[in-house]
Amino acid sequence: MTVFVIGASRGIGLELVRQYLHAGDRVIATARDEAGLAHLRELGAQAIGLDVANPASVSGLSWVLDGEKLDLALYVAGVFSADGANSPPTQPAFDAMMHTNVLGAMQALPQVAPWVEEAHGQFAFLSSDMGQIGGTSSSRGWIYHVSKAALNMAVVAAQPDYPRAQFLLMHPGWVQTDMGTAAAPLTVQDSVSAMRQTLAAHKSQKPLHGCQDVPYLRWDGTPLGSW
């Protein structure tokens, strides 16, 4: 199986790379800088330099993937702004969150989905249940909620254009990463392991839950009732 992970510099994305490689799969993964790329290569992945917050960086992705058949693609890249202001958010904080969480995915989607269709594969986007990270009492909480809602809608809107690819929205849970903090109840390893099982179990199923024909699932496979 060929797996493509967008956003594998650290955290959940890097752990996805580790676990799929350990399972014997071929993994292509992206990182923003040379240190991240070097780490991916050391693990045994094929590394691609990509910064989803930079539109110019994403623009040539389809050419890089030309001829691939992707059994599974995962858009993992996400950010929770360090801007703690209540109102209004700073422009850099707004731009970073929207470019990473939404616009990067919208730009990558039509460049990656055709290669997923070639393999009749899955394209999973890590989203959120809108509640565990970023309370709405702060501007950054509002932006995080809005960005994830926009991501969900973009994926749903794109699904009809790629009928031979199975799109999924997945909530990884509140995970112990630099974004989730050490207070989170889920380890990165446990979240990724459960998501891998959920993806494998869902591959042969017809979509049954939420988002029209796009399943919206928690890490353990439990359907989320609304997007």
mmCIF file of C-alpha atoms in Angstrom:
data_model
loop_
_atom_site.group_PDB
_atom_site.id
_atom_site.type_symbol
_atom_site.label_atom_id
_atom_site.label_comp_id
_atom_site.label_asym_id
_atom_site.label_seq_id
_atom_site.Cartn_x
_atom_site.Cartn_y
_atom_site.Cartn_z
ATOM 1 C CA MET A 1 0.000 0.000 0.000
ATOM 2 C CA THR A 2 1.212 3.523 -0.806
ATOM 3 C CA VAL A 3 0.413 6.146 1.840
ATOM 4 C CA PHE A 4 0.815 9.905 1.392
ATOM 5 C CA VAL A 5 0.952 12.066 4.539
ATOM 6 C CA ILE A 6 0.692 15.855 4.197
ATOM 7 C CA GLY A 7 2.105 17.489 7.318
ATOM 8 C CA ALA A 8 4.563 14.990 8.759
ATOM 9 C CA SER A 9 7.098 17.274 10.407
ATOM 10 C CA ARG A 10 6.044 16.227 13.905
ATOM 11 C CA GLY A 11 3.181 15.038 16.090
ATOM 12 C CA ILE A 12 0.352 13.044 14.527
ATOM 13 C CA GLY A 13 1.712 13.244 10.989
ATOM 14 C CA LEU A 14 5.139 11.935 11.953
ATOM 15 C CA GLU A 15 3.598 9.105 13.967
ATOM 16 C CA LEU A 16 1.433 8.119 10.982
ATOM 17 C CA VAL A 17 4.624 7.832 8.948
ATOM 18 C CA ARG A 18 6.289 5.687 11.613
ATOM 19 C CA GLN A 19 3.359 3.295 12.009
ATOM 20 C CA TYR A 20 2.663 2.811 8.311
ATOM 21 C CA LEU A 21 6.347 2.227 7.609
ATOM 22 C CA HIS A 22 6.468 -0.279 10.463
ATOM 23 C CA ALA A 23 3.503 -2.076 8.865
ATOM 24 C CA GLY A 24 5.538 -2.457 5.672
ATOM 25 C CA ASP A 25 3.776 0.187 3.588
ATOM 26 C CA ARG A 26 5.458 2.588 1.211
ATOM 27 C CA VAL A 27 5.148 6.114 2.606
ATOM 28 C CA ILE A 28 5.492 9.481 0.902
ATOM 29 C CA ALA A 29 5.414 12.374 3.367
ATOM 30 C CA THR A 30 5.865 16.138 3.455
ATOM 31 C CA ALA A 31 7.781 18.400 5.797
ATOM 32 C CA ARG A 32 8.362 22.157 5.847
ATOM 33 C CA ASP A 33 12.125 22.309 6.359
ATOM 34 C CA GLU A 34 15.294 20.363 5.676
ATOM 35 C CA ALA A 35 15.514 18.992 9.222
ATOM 36 C CA GLY A 36 12.047 17.505 8.891
ATOM 37 C CA LEU A 37 12.829 16.104 5.453
ATOM 38 C CA ALA A 38 16.046 14.531 6.721
ATOM 39 C CA HIS A 39 14.173 12.861 9.584
ATOM 40 C CA LEU A 40 11.582 11.420 7.207
ATOM 41 C CA ARG A 41 14.326 10.018 4.991
ATOM 42 C CA GLU A 42 16.064 8.460 7.992
ATOM 43 C CA LEU A 43 12.823 6.670 8.855
ATOM 44 C CA GLY A 44 12.597 5.298 5.320
ATOM 45 C CA ALA A 45 9.936 7.565 3.821
ATOM 46 C CA GLN A 46 10.077 9.351 0.496
ATOM 47 C CA ALA A 47 10.223 13.017 1.547
ATOM 48 C CA ILE A 48 8.708 16.024 -0.235
ATOM 49 C CA GLY A 49 9.314 19.620 0.810
ATOM 50 C CA LEU A 50 5.948 21.334 1.318
ATOM 51 C CA ASP A 51 4.596 24.199 3.400
ATOM 52 C CA VAL A 52 0.793 24.280 3.225
ATOM 53 C CA ALA A 53 0.756 27.809 4.656
ATOM 54 C CA ASN A 54 2.541 28.975 1.504
ATOM 55 C CA PRO A 55 0.363 28.769 -1.647
ATOM 56 C CA ALA A 56 3.412 28.823 -3.908
ATOM 57 C CA SER A 57 4.810 25.773 -2.142
ATOM 58 C CA VAL A 58 1.649 23.731 -2.791
ATOM 59 C CA SER A 59 1.156 24.763 -6.392
ATOM 60 C CA GLY A 60 3.384 22.090 -7.963
ATOM 61 C CA LEU A 61 2.293 19.127 -5.845
ATOM 62 C CA SER A 62 0.444 17.347 -8.643
ATOM 63 C CA TRP A 63 3.589 17.338 -10.795
ATOM 64 C CA VAL A 64 5.609 15.831 -7.952
ATOM 65 C CA LEU A 65 3.021 13.053 -7.574
ATOM 66 C CA ASP A 66 2.645 12.467 -11.317
ATOM 67 C CA GLY A 67 1.979 8.797 -12.017
ATOM 68 C CA GLU A 68 1.457 7.741 -8.397
ATOM 69 C CA LYS A 69 -1.379 5.530 -7.208
ATOM 70 C CA LEU A 70 -2.180 6.534 -3.631
ATOM 71 C CA ASP A 71 -4.086 3.951 -1.615
ATOM 72 C CA LEU A 72 -4.370 6.406 1.252
ATOM 73 C CA ALA A 73 -3.741 10.144 1.511
ATOM 74 C CA LEU A 74 -3.991 12.072 4.777
ATOM 75 C CA TYR A 75 -4.143 15.829 5.225
ATOM 76 C CA VAL A 76 -2.783 16.206 8.747
ATOM 77 C CA ALA A 77 -1.437 19.765 8.692
ATOM 78 C CA GLY A 78 -3.084 22.018 11.243
ATOM 79 C CA VAL A 79 -2.284 24.888 13.562
ATOM 80 C CA PHE A 80 -3.802 26.491 16.650
ATOM 81 C CA SER A 81 -2.716 30.100 16.849
ATOM 82 C CA ALA A 82 -0.518 31.286 19.698
ATOM 83 C CA ASP A 83 -2.366 34.614 19.517
ATOM 84 C CA GLY A 84 -4.248 34.825 22.812
ATOM 85 C CA ALA A 85 -5.979 38.148 22.175
ATOM 86 C CA ASN A 86 -9.709 38.152 22.801
ATOM 87 C CA SER A 87 -10.605 40.529 19.983
ATOM 88 C CA PRO A 88 -9.672 41.063 17.257
ATOM 89 C CA PRO A 89 -7.099 38.470 16.141
ATOM 90 C CA THR A 90 -3.867 39.722 14.664
ATOM 91 C CA GLN A 91 -3.635 39.457 10.891
ATOM 92 C CA PRO A 92 -0.615 37.091 10.971
ATOM 93 C CA ALA A 93 -2.436 34.739 13.375
ATOM 94 C CA PHE A 94 -5.550 34.752 11.198
ATOM 95 C CA ASP A 95 -3.562 34.149 8.017
ATOM 96 C CA ALA A 96 -1.495 31.316 9.479
ATOM 97 C CA MET A 97 -4.514 29.421 10.764
ATOM 98 C CA MET A 98 -6.672 29.858 7.682
ATOM 99 C CA HIS A 99 -3.876 29.065 5.218
ATOM 100 C CA THR A 100 -2.800 25.961 7.132
ATOM 101 C CA ASN A 101 -6.173 24.555 8.179
ATOM 102 C CA VAL A 102 -8.297 25.458 5.159
ATOM 103 C CA LEU A 103 -6.661 27.022 2.124
ATOM 104 C CA GLY A 104 -3.764 24.565 2.082
ATOM 105 C CA ALA A 105 -6.230 21.676 2.055
ATOM 106 C CA MET A 106 -8.350 23.315 -0.659
ATOM 107 C CA GLN A 107 -5.257 23.827 -2.789
ATOM 108 C CA ALA A 108 -3.870 20.325 -2.211
ATOM 109 C CA LEU A 109 -7.174 18.520 -2.691
ATOM 110 C CA PRO A 110 -7.505 18.737 -6.508
ATOM 111 C CA GLN A 111 -3.807 17.952 -6.910
ATOM 112 C CA VAL A 112 -3.863 14.819 -4.759
ATOM 113 C CA ALA A 113 -7.362 13.383 -5.278
ATOM 114 C CA PRO A 114 -6.752 12.243 -8.896
ATOM 115 C CA TRP A 115 -3.889 10.023 -7.721
ATOM 116 C CA VAL A 116 -6.125 8.653 -4.943
ATOM 117 C CA GLU A 117 -8.767 7.882 -7.567
ATOM 118 C CA GLU A 118 -6.176 5.951 -9.578
ATOM 119 C CA ALA A 119 -5.996 3.456 -6.718
ATOM 120 C CA HIS A 120 -9.692 3.742 -5.713
ATOM 121 C CA GLY A 121 -8.215 4.822 -2.397
ATOM 122 C CA GLN A 122 -9.083 6.939 0.625
ATOM 123 C CA PHE A 123 -8.420 10.619 1.278
ATOM 124 C CA ALA A 124 -8.750 11.500 4.974
ATOM 125 C CA PHE A 125 -8.704 15.014 6.413
ATOM 126 C CA LEU A 126 -8.031 15.567 10.105
ATOM 127 C CA SER A 127 -10.673 17.905 11.439
ATOM 128 C CA SER A 128 -12.104 18.576 14.904
ATOM 129 C CA ASP A 129 -15.294 18.263 16.900
ATOM 130 C CA MET A 130 -15.065 22.067 17.365
ATOM 131 C CA GLY A 131 -15.010 21.811 21.134
ATOM 132 C CA GLN A 132 -11.893 20.220 22.581
ATOM 133 C CA ILE A 133 -9.389 22.835 21.447
ATOM 134 C CA GLY A 134 -10.062 26.549 21.382
ATOM 135 C CA GLY A 135 -12.954 27.796 23.452
ATOM 136 C CA THR A 136 -15.066 30.468 21.823
ATOM 137 C CA SER A 137 -14.219 32.978 24.550
ATOM 138 C CA SER A 138 -11.075 33.932 22.605
ATOM 139 C CA SER A 139 -10.591 35.098 19.035
ATOM 140 C CA ARG A 140 -8.219 32.236 18.258
ATOM 141 C CA GLY A 141 -10.850 29.766 19.480
ATOM 142 C CA TRP A 142 -13.405 31.241 17.113
ATOM 143 C CA ILE A 143 -10.970 31.140 14.189
ATOM 144 C CA TYR A 144 -10.062 27.530 14.924
ATOM 145 C CA HIS A 145 -13.733 26.512 14.936
ATOM 146 C CA VAL A 146 -14.441 28.428 11.738
ATOM 147 C CA SER A 147 -11.378 27.029 9.970
ATOM 148 C CA LYS A 148 -12.322 23.431 10.749
ATOM 149 C CA ALA A 149 -15.939 23.982 9.738
ATOM 150 C CA ALA A 150 -14.717 25.455 6.451
ATOM 151 C CA LEU A 151 -12.413 22.474 5.917
ATOM 152 C CA ASN A 152 -15.323 20.083 6.450
ATOM 153 C CA MET A 153 -17.486 21.929 3.928
ATOM 154 C CA ALA A 154 -14.693 22.039 1.339
ATOM 155 C CA VAL A 155 -14.202 18.277 1.553
ATOM 156 C CA VAL A 156 -17.931 17.601 1.259
ATOM 157 C CA ALA A 157 -18.193 19.912 -1.755
ATOM 158 C CA ALA A 158 -15.271 18.188 -3.498
ATOM 159 C CA GLN A 159 -16.408 14.584 -3.034
ATOM 160 C CA PRO A 160 -18.748 14.423 -6.088
ATOM 161 C CA ASP A 161 -15.859 15.398 -8.366
ATOM 162 C CA TYR A 162 -13.903 12.270 -7.369
ATOM 163 C CA PRO A 163 -16.427 9.411 -7.192
ATOM 164 C CA ARG A 164 -13.795 6.656 -7.196
ATOM 165 C CA ALA A 165 -12.076 8.075 -4.101
ATOM 166 C CA GLN A 166 -13.486 7.695 -0.607
ATOM 167 C CA PHE A 167 -13.240 10.937 1.337
ATOM 168 C CA LEU A 168 -13.360 10.946 5.134
ATOM 169 C CA LEU A 169 -13.286 13.588 7.847
ATOM 170 C CA MET A 170 -11.596 12.372 11.028
ATOM 171 C CA HIS A 171 -11.290 13.840 14.507
ATOM 172 C CA PRO A 172 -8.050 12.524 16.057
ATOM 173 C CA GLY A 173 -9.163 13.439 19.567
ATOM 174 C CA TRP A 174 -7.471 15.660 22.095
ATOM 175 C CA VAL A 175 -3.910 14.409 21.632
ATOM 176 C CA GLN A 176 -0.683 15.060 23.538
ATOM 177 C CA THR A 177 1.070 17.227 20.947
ATOM 178 C CA ASP A 178 2.461 20.738 21.075
ATOM 179 C CA MET A 179 -1.015 21.890 20.034
ATOM 180 C CA GLY A 180 -2.964 19.627 22.386
ATOM 181 C CA THR A 181 -0.486 20.010 25.293
ATOM 182 C CA ALA A 182 0.549 17.351 27.807
ATOM 183 C CA ALA A 183 -2.852 17.686 29.528
ATOM 184 C CA ALA A 184 -4.558 15.840 26.661
ATOM 185 C CA PRO A 185 -5.921 12.365 27.505
ATOM 186 C CA LEU A 186 -4.762 10.631 24.294
ATOM 187 C CA THR A 187 -1.184 9.797 23.367
ATOM 188 C CA VAL A 188 -0.106 10.333 19.773
ATOM 189 C CA GLN A 189 0.596 6.617 19.425
ATOM 190 C CA ASP A 190 -2.862 5.566 20.641
ATOM 191 C CA SER A 191 -4.686 8.111 18.483
ATOM 192 C CA VAL A 192 -2.806 7.115 15.344
ATOM 193 C CA SER A 193 -3.191 3.402 16.000
ATOM 194 C CA ALA A 194 -6.951 3.803 16.416
ATOM 195 C CA MET A 195 -7.255 5.985 13.309
ATOM 196 C CA ARG A 196 -5.387 3.404 11.246
ATOM 197 C CA GLN A 197 -7.805 0.721 12.385
ATOM 198 C CA THR A 198 -10.778 2.979 11.636
ATOM 199 C CA LEU A 199 -9.519 3.745 8.137
ATOM 200 C CA ALA A 200 -8.870 0.087 7.388
ATOM 201 C CA ALA A 201 -12.294 -0.944 8.668
ATOM 202 C CA HIS A 202 -14.067 1.752 6.688
ATOM 203 C CA LYS A 203 -12.292 1.142 3.396
ATOM 204 C CA SER A 204 -14.663 -1.570 2.216
ATOM 205 C CA GLN A 205 -17.819 0.066 3.565
ATOM 206 C CA LYS A 206 -20.261 2.356 1.849
ATOM 207 C CA PRO A 207 -20.410 5.732 3.644
ATOM 208 C CA LEU A 208 -23.167 5.686 6.230
ATOM 209 C CA HIS A 209 -22.624 8.634 8.518
ATOM 210 C CA GLY A 210 -22.884 12.410 8.299
ATOM 211 C CA CYS A 211 -21.755 14.910 5.673
ATOM 212 C CA GLN A 212 -23.942 13.600 2.856
ATOM 213 C CA ASP A 213 -21.690 10.847 1.495
ATOM 214 C CA VAL A 214 -18.555 11.859 3.445
ATOM 215 C CA PRO A 215 -18.156 9.991 6.750
ATOM 216 C CA TYR A 216 -17.283 12.158 9.763
ATOM 217 C CA LEU A 217 -15.644 9.918 12.351
ATOM 218 C CA ARG A 218 -13.834 10.043 15.657
ATOM 219 C CA TRP A 219 -10.444 8.362 15.915
ATOM 220 C CA ASP A 220 -12.091 5.171 17.188
ATOM 221 C CA GLY A 221 -14.623 4.984 14.353
ATOM 222 C CA THR A 222 -17.568 6.459 16.270
ATOM 223 C CA PRO A 223 -19.519 8.698 13.900
ATOM 224 C CA LEU A 224 -19.811 12.382 14.760
ATOM 225 C CA GLY A 225 -23.420 13.432 14.386
ATOM 226 C CA SER A 226 -22.866 16.766 12.669
ATOM 227 C CA TRP A 227 -20.235 18.664 10.729
#
